[in-house]
Each structure stands twice: as structure tokens, then as C-alpha cells.
C-alpha positions as semicolon CSV with decimal commas, in nm:
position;residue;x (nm);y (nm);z (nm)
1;X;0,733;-0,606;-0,927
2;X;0,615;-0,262;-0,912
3;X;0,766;-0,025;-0,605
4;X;0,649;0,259;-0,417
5;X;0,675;0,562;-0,667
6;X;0,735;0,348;-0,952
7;X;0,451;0,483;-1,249
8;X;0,240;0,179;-1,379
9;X;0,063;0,136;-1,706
10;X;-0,292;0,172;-1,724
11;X;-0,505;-0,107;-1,650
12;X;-0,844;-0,230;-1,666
13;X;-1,026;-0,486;-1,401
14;X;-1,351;-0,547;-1,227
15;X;-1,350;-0,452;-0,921
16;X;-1,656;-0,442;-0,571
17;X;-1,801;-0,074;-0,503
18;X;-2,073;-0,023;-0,332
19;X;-2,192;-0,340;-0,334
20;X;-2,155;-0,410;-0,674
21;X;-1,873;-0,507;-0,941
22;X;-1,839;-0,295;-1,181
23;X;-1,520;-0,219;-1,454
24;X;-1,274;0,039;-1,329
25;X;-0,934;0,167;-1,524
26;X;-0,635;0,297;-1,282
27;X;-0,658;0,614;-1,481
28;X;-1,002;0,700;-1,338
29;X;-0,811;0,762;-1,007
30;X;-0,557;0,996;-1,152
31;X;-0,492;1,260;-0,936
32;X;-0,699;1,077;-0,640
33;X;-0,565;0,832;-0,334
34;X;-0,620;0,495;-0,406
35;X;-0,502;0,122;-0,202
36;X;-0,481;-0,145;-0,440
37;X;-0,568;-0,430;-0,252
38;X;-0,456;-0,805;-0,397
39;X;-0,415;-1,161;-0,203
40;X;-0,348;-1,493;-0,338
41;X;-0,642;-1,703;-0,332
42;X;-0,940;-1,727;-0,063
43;X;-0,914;-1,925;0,180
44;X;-0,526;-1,851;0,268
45;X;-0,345;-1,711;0,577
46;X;-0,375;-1,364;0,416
47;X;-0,741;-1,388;0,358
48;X;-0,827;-1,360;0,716
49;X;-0,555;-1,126;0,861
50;X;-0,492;-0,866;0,601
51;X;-0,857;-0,848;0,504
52;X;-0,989;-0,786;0,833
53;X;-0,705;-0,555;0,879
54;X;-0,804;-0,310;0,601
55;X;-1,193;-0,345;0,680
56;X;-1,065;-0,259;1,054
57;X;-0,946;0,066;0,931
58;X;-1,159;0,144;0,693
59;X;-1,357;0,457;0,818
60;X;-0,989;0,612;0,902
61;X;-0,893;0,526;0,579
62;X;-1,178;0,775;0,427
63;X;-1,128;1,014;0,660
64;X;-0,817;1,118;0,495
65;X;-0,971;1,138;0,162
């Protein structure tokens, strides 16, 4: 399990952006903020809570770059 502060190996995966999916690597973020978001399986008790959570505070999210 990684930890806070802990460096990761690069990695590639598909990920949604502006409504589309495209291929991202973790080293195209280098340097930048980024939340790594990852849940079990749809359909779950996290789906619901944690998801609407994040799209809750989205815009403040942004807003601190």
C-alpha cells in the first residue's frame, strides 16, 4: 500500500477527461496537483458516497489549482 509521501513508479491507465477516456501516465502530472481517485466496483457503498462527495467539491477543488 502506498502512503502519503511515499514516491510511486510510473504508471500508465485510461482514464475520463473532459468527457472522454483517453491514456494518461502519472508522470504527465509531475510537478502538478493531482487526486487519484479509485473504488471497488460500481454499484457498492462507496460508489454513491465518496463519488458524490468529490463531484460535491469539485469547483473548490480547481480553485486551488
Amino acid at each position: 500500500m502506498v502512503k502519503i509521501n511515499e514516491k510511486i513508479l510510473d504508471f500508465n491507465l485510461d482514464a475520463f477527461y473532459q468527457e472522454q477516456i483517453k491514456k494518461i501516465k502519472l508522470s504527465d502530472y509531475k510537478g502538478k496537483w493531482l487526486i487519484l481517485f479509485f473504488y471497488p466496483a460500481d454499484f457498492t457503498f462507496v460508489c454513491p458516497t465518496e463519488l458524490e462527495e468529490l463531484a460535491e467539491n469539485y469547483n473548490e477543488i480547481k480553485k486551488l489549482g
